[in-house]
Coordinates of C-alpha atoms in Angstrom, one line a residue:
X1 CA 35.4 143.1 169.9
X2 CA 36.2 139.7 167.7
X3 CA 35.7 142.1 164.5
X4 CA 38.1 145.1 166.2
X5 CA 40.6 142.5 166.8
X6 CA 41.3 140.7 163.1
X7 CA 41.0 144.5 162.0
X8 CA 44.3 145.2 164.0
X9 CA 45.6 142.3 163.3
X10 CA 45.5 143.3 159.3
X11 CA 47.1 146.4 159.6
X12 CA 49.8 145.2 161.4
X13 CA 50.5 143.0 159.2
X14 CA 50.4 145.4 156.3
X15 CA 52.4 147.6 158.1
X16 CA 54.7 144.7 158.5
X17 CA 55.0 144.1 154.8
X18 CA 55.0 147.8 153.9
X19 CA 58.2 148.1 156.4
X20 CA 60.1 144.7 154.4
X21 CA 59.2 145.6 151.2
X22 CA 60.7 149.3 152.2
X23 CA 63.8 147.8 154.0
X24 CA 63.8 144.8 150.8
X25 CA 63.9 147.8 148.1
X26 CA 66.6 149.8 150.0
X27 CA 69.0 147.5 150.4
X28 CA 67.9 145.7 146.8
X29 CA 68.5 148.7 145.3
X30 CA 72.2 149.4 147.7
X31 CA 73.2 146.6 145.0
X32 CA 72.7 147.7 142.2
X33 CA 75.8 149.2 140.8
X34 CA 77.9 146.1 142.8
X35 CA 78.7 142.6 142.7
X36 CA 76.4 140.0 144.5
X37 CA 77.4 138.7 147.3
X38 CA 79.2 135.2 146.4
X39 CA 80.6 135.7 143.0
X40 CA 84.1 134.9 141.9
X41 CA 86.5 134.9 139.2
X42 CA 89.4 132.6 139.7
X43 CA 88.3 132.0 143.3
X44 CA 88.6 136.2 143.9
X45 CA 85.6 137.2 145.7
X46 CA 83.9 139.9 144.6
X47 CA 81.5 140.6 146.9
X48 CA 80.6 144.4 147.2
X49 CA 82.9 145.6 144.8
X50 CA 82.2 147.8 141.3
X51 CA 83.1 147.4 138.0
X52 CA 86.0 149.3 138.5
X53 CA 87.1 147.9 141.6
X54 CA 86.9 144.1 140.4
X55 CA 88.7 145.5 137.3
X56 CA 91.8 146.6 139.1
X57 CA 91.4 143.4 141.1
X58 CA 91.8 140.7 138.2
X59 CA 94.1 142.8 136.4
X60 CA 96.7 143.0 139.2
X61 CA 96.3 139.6 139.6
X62 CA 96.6 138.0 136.5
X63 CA 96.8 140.5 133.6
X64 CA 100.4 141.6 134.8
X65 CA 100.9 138.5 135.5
X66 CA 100.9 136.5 132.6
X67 CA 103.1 138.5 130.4
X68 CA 105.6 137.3 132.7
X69 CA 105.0 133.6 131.4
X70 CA 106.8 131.1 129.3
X71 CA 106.7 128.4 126.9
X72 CA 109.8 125.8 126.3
X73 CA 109.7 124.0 123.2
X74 CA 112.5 121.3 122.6
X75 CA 113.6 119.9 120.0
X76 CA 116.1 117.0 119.4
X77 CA 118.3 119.7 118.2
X78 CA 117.0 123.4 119.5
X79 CA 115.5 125.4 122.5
X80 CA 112.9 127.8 121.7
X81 CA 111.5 130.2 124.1
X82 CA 108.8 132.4 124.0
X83 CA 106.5 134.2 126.3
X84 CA 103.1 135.6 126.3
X85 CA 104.0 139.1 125.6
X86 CA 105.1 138.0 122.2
X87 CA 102.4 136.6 121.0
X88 CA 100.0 139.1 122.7
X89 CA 98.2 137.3 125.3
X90 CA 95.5 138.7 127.7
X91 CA 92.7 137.3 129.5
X92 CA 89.0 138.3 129.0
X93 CA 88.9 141.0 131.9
X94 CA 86.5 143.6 131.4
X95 CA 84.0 140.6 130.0
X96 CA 84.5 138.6 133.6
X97 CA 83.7 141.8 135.4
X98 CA 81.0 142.4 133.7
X99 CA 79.3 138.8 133.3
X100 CA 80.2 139.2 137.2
X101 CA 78.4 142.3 138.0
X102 CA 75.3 141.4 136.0
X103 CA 74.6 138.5 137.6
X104 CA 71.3 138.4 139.7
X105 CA 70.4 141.9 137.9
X106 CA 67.6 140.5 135.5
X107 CA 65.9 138.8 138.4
X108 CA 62.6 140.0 141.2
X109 CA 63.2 142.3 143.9
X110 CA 62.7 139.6 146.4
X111 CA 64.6 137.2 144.3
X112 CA 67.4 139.8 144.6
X113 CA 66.8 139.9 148.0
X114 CA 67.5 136.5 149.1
X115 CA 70.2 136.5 146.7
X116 CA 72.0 138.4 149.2
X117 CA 70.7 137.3 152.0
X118 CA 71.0 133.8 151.5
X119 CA 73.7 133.6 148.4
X120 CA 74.4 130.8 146.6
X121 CA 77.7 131.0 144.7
X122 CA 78.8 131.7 141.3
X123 CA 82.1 131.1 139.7
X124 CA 83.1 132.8 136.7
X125 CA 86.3 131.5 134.7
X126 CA 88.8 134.1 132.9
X127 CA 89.5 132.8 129.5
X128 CA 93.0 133.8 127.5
X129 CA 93.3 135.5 123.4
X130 CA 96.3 135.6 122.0
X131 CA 97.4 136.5 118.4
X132 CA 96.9 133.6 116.4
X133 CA 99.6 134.3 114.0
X134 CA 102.3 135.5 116.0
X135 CA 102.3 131.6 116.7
X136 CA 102.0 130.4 113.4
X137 CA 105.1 132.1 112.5
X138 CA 107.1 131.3 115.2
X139 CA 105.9 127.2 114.4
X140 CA 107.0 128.3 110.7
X141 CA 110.2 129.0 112.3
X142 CA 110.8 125.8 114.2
X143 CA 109.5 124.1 111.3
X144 CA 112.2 125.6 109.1
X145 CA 114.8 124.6 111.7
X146 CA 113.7 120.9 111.9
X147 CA 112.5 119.5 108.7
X148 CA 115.2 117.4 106.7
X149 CA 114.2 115.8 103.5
X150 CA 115.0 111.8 103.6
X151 CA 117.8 110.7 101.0
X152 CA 117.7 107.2 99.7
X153 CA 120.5 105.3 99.3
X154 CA 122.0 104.6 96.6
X155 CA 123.8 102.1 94.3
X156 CA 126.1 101.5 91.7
X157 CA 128.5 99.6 89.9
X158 CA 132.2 100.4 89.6
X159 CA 134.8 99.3 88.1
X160 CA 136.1 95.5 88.7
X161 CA 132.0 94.9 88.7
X162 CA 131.7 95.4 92.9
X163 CA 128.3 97.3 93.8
X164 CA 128.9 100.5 96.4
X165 CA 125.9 101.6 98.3
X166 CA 125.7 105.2 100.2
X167 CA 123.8 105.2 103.1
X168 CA 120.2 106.3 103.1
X169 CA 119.0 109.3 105.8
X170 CA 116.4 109.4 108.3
X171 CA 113.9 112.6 107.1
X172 CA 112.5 115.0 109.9
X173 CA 109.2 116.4 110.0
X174 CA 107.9 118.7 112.7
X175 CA 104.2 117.9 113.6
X176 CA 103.0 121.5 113.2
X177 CA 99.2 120.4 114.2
X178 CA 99.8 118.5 117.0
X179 CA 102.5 120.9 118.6
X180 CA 100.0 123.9 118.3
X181 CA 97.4 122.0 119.8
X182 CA 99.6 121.5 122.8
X183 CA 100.8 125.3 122.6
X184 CA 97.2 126.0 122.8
X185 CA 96.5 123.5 125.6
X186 CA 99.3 124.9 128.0
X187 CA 97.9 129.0 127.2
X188 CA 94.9 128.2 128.3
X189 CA 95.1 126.5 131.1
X190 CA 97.9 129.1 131.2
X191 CA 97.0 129.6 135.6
X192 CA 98.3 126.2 136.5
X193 CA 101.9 127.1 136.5
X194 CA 104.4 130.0 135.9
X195 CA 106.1 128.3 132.8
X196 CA 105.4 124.9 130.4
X197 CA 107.7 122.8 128.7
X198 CA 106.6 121.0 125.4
X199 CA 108.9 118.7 123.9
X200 CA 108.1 119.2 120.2
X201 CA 106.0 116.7 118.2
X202 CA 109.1 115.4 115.7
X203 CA 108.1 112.6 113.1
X204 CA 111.1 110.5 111.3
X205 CA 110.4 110.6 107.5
X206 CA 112.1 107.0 106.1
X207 CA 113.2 107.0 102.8
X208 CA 111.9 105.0 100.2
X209 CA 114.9 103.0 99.6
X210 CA 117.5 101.8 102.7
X211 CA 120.9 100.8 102.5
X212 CA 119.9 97.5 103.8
X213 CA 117.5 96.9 101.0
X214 CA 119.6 97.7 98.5
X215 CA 122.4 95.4 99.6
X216 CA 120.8 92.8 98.9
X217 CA 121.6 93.1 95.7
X218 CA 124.5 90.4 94.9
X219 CA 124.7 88.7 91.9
X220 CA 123.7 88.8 88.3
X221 CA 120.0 87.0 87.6
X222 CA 120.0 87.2 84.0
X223 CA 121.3 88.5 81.2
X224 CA 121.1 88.9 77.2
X225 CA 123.0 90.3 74.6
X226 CA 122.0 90.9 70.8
X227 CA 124.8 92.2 68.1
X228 CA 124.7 95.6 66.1
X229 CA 128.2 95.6 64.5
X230 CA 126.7 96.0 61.0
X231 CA 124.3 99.5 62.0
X232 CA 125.5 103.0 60.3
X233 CA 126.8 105.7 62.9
X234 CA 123.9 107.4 63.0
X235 CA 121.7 104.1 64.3
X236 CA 124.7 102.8 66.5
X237 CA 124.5 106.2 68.1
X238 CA 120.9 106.2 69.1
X239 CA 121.5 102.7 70.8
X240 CA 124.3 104.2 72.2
X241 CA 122.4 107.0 74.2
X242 CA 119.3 104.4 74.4
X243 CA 121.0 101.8 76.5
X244 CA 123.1 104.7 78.6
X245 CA 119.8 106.1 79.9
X246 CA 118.9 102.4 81.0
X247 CA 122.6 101.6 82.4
X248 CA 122.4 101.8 86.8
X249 CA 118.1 101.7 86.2
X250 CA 116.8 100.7 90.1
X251 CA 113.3 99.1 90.2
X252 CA 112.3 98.6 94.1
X253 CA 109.7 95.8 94.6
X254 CA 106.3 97.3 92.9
X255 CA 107.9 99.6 90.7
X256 CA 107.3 99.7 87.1
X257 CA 109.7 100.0 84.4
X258 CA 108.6 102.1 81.6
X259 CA 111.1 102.1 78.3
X260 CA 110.2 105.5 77.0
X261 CA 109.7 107.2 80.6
X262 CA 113.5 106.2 81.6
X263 CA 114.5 106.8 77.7
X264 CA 112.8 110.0 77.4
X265 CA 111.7 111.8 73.9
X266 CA 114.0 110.8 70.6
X267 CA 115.1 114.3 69.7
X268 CA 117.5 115.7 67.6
X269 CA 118.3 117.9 70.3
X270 CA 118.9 115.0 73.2
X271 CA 121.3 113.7 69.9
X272 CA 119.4 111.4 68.5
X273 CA 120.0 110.5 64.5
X274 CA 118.1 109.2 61.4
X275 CA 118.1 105.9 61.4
X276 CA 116.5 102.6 59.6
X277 CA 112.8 102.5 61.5
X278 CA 109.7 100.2 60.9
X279 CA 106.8 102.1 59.9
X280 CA 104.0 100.1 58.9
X281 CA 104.9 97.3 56.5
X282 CA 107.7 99.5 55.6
X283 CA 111.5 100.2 57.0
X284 CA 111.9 104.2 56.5
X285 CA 114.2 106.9 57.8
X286 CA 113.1 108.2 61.0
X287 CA 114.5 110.1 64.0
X288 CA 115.8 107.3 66.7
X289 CA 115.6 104.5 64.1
X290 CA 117.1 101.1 65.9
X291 CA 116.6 101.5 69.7
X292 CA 113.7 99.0 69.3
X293 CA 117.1 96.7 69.4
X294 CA 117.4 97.7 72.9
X295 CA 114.0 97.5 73.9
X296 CA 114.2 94.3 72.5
X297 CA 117.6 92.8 73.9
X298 CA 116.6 94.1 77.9
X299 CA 112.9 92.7 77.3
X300 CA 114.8 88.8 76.4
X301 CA 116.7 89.6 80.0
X302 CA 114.2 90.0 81.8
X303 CA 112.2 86.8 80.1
X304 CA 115.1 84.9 81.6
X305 CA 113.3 86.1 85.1
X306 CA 109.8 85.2 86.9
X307 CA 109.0 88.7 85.5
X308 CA 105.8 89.4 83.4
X309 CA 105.5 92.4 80.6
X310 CA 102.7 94.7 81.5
X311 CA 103.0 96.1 78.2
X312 CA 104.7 94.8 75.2
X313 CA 104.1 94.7 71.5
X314 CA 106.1 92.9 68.5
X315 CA 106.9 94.7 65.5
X316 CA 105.0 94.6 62.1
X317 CA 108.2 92.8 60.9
X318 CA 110.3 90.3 62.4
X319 CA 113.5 91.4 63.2
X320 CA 116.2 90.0 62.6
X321 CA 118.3 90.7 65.4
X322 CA 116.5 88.7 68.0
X323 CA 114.6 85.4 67.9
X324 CA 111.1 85.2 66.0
X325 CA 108.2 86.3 68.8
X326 CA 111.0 88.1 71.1
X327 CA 110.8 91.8 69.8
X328 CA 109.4 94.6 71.9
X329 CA 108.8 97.6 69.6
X330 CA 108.6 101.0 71.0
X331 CA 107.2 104.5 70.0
X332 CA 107.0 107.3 72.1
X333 CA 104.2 108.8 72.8
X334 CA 102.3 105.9 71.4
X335 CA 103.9 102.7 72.1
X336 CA 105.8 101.4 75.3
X337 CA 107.8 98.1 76.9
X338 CA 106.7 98.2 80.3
X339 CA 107.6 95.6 83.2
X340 CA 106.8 95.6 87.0
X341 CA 109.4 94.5 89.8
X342 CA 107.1 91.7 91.4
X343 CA 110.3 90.3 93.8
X344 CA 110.5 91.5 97.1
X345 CA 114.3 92.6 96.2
X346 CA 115.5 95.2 94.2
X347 CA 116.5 94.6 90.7
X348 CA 119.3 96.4 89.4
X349 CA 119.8 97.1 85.4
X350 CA 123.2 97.1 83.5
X351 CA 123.4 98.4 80.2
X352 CA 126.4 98.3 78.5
X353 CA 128.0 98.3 74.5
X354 CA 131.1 96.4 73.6
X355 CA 132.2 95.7 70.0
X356 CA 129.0 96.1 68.3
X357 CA 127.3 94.4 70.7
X358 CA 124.4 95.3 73.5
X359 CA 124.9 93.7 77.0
X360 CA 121.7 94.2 79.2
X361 CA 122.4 92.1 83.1
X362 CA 119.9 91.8 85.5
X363 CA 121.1 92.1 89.2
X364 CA 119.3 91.2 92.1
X365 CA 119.2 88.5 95.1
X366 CA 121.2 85.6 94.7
X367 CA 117.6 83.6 95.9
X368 CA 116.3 84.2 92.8
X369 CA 119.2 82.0 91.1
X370 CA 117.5 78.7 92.7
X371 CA 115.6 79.3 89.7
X372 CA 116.7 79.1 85.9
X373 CA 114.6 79.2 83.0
X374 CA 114.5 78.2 79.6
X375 CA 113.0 80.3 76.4
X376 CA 111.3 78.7 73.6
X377 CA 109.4 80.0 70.5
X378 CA 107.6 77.8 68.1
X379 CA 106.6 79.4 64.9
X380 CA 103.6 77.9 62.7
X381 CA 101.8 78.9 59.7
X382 CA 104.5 80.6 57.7
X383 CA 103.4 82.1 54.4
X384 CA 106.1 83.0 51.6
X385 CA 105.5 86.4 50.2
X386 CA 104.2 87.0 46.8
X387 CA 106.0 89.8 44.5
X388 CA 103.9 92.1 42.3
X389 CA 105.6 93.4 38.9
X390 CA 105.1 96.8 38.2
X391 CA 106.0 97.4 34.4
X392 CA 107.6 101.1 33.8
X393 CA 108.2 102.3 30.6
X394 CA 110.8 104.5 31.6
X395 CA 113.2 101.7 32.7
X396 CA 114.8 99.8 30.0
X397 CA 114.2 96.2 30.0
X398 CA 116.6 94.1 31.6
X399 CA 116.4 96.5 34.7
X400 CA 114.1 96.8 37.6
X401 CA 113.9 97.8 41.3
X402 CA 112.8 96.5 44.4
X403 CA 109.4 99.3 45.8
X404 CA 108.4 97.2 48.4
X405 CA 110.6 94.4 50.3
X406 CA 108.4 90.9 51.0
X407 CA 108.0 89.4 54.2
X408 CA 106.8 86.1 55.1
X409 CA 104.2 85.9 57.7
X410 CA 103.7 83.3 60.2
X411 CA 102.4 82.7 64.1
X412 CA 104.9 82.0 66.9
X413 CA 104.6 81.1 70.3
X414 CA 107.1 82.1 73.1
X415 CA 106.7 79.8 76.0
X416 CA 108.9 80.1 79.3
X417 CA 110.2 77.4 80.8
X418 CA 110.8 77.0 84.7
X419 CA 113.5 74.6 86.2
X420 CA 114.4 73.8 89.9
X421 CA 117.4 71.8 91.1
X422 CA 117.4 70.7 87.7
X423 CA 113.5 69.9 87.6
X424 CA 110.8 71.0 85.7
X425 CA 108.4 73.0 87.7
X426 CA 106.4 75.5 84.8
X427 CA 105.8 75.9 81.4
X428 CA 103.7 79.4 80.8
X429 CA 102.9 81.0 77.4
X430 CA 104.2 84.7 77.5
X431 CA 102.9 85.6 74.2
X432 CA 101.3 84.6 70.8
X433 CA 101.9 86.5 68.1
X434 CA 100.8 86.9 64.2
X435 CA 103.0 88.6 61.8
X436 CA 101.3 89.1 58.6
X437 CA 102.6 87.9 55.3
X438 CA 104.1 91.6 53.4
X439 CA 103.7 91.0 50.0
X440 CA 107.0 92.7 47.7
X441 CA 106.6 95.1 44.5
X442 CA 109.2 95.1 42.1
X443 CA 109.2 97.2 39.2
X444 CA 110.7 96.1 35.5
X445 CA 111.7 98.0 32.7
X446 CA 109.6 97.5 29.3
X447 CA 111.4 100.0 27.6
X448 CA 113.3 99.0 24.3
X449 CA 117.1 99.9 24.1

């Protein structure tokens, strides 16, 4: 009887599971070709519906809708407005719906099952494309309309000796990253509201040199002046167009002066003439001969300053224009008279030609005056130079001719000397330099008349 019993018992209870497992399958397999119960997109339930039908869901609700959307962007200047149809914007649809209909699809039958019996949830977020370079042309456009190039001031000296300064100009520059990043923000999170407002990213651009710097520029902090009455037309020229590229020069704090880069090439074309020019132990003809001069007078006005050569070399032959030791000679494309601005104010150059002679002023702050300065150069170990005969038998005796011209050589030392409220505060060496002796050559006749 005990045996009868558990034997009814079993079938019962396979019947049992034989009926679930039937009623499991049938309404399992009722969901196939629809959406679990419990998933959303956007907070849409889905539950029950098909592909199609959660397709023309979505769509209606959001597809239509944000073509109707908007994006502000303001300017200090402009109003730009463009919406979502224009640059082509659509959610992820058909990819929602269908991440949404296969969910719980790749899972048991009785996992299924309790799925729907007992769901649990799942949210699904719509994500946005748009044409990426719709929008980069539009910000190309807006750029366009906001960027201003900065203008420095400027500065310069007019007649009666005042200095006029033009006011400088604040540059614009539209922050083309950092506005698309916001454009991009706003579109995709495009569901919070109807339309954005961006206030565009604007940068001011300052110009290198301000109004207020440059007025501080008030009186004269040195000057120098060397003579060239005596030069032929063709050398007075070439100082002439030498000193008028340096005339209105402005070096802000930092800056480096650089002879041949504000002088430019020496060319017959720029007018530049044959002229007396060292070359060697030798004065020759040579295209720009005697602007050395003014390389040489502006580098004594500025050694009447605090401020240090960075380059500078002396001739092969002492000049005799300027003090021994006081020559900067220059060669383009080979050798240069350099000088940086270390003040914290501008310095302004003049350049100027009057009667034969080469004016070079140094303008800057009138704090700069509280100190004066004194040059000095010592020379030492001078050596006469010898002359070498030549005898030519083709010159009758009695005659001769100079070949080579003799030049003593000798070391000098240019010291600078520093004096506040009348006091002595510095003494600095700026340069030691060695001229070599330059023996002459002279040729005599030996030929009998």
């Amino acid at each position: 009887m005990k045996k009868k019993a558990i034997m009814i018992i079993g079938v019962l209870i396979l019947f049992s599971t034989f009926t679930f497992s039937s009623y499991s399958y049938i309404k399992v397999k009722h969901w196939d070709s629809l959406i679990l119960p419990g998933v959303k997109i956007e907070n849409i339930d889905l539950t029950g519906k098909t592909k199609k039908e959660a397709q023309i869901i979505i769509n209606d609700k959001y597809s239509s809708e944000v073509m109707k959307k908007k994006i502000t962007i303001v300017t200090d200047e402009k109003k730009y407005i463009f919406d979502y149809k224009m640059i082509e914007a659509k959610y992820n649809v058909d990819q929602a719906v269908q991440q949404a209909l296969s969910y719980g699809k790749n899972i048991s039958m009785f996992q299924k099952y309790k799925a729907i019996t007992h769901p649990v949830g799942r949210q699904i977020k719509l994500t946005i494309e748009y044409n990426d370079k719709v929008v980069d042309k539009l910000l190309k456009g807006i750029a366009k309309d906001t960027d201003k190039n900065s203008k420095n001031a400027t500065i310069s000296k007019v007649n009666g000796g005042q200095f006029v300064v033009t006011s400088d100009v604040i540059g614009k520059k539209l922050e083309v990253d950092k506005l698309k990043t916001n454009i991009n923000r706003k579109i995709y999170s495009v569901m919070s509201k109807e339309n954005d407002y961006i206030v565009a990213p604007v940068k001011d651009i300052k110009p290198k040199i301000s109004e207020v710097t440059l007025k501080t520029i008030n009186t004269r902090i040195s000057s120098y002046t060397t003579n060239f009455g005596s030069s032929p037309v063709g050398r007075a020229t070439n100082i002439a167009l030498a000193t008028g590229s340096i005339n209105g020069k402005l070096l802000m704090p930092g800056d480096v002066f650089s002879f041949n880069g504000v002088v430019g090439e020496r060319t017959a074309a720029r007018g530049y003439k044959s002229a007396g020019i060292i070359i060697g132990d030798k004065l020759e003809q040579g295209l720009g001969g005697g602007i050395c001069q003014v390389s040489s007078t502006l580098y004594n006005a500025m050694l009447s300053t605090s401020i240090v050569s960075v380059e500078r070399i002396h001739h092969t032959i002492s000049s005799g224009y300027i003090p021994k030791g006081r020559d900067a000679t220059v060669d383009y494309g080979n050798i240069d008279y350099k000088f940086k601005n270390t003040f914290k104010y501008p310095i302004y150059i003049e350049g100027l030609l009057s009667y034969g002679n080469i004016y070079f002023n140094i303008y800057s702050n009138s704090i700069l005056t509280n100190r004066t300065y004194k040059i000095v150069n010592e020379v030492s170990e001078r050596t006469e130079p010898k002359t070498e005969t030549l005898q030519d038998p083709t010159m009758y005796m009695g005659q001769n001719e100079s070949v080579k011209t003799g030049y003593a050589g000798f070391k000098v030392k240019v010291i600078r000397k520093t004096y506040e409220n009348g006091m002595l505060v510095n003494t600095e060496v700026i340069n030691k330099d060695t001229f070599r002796v330059i023996n002459g050559v002279m040729k005599v006749g030996t030929k009998k008349g």
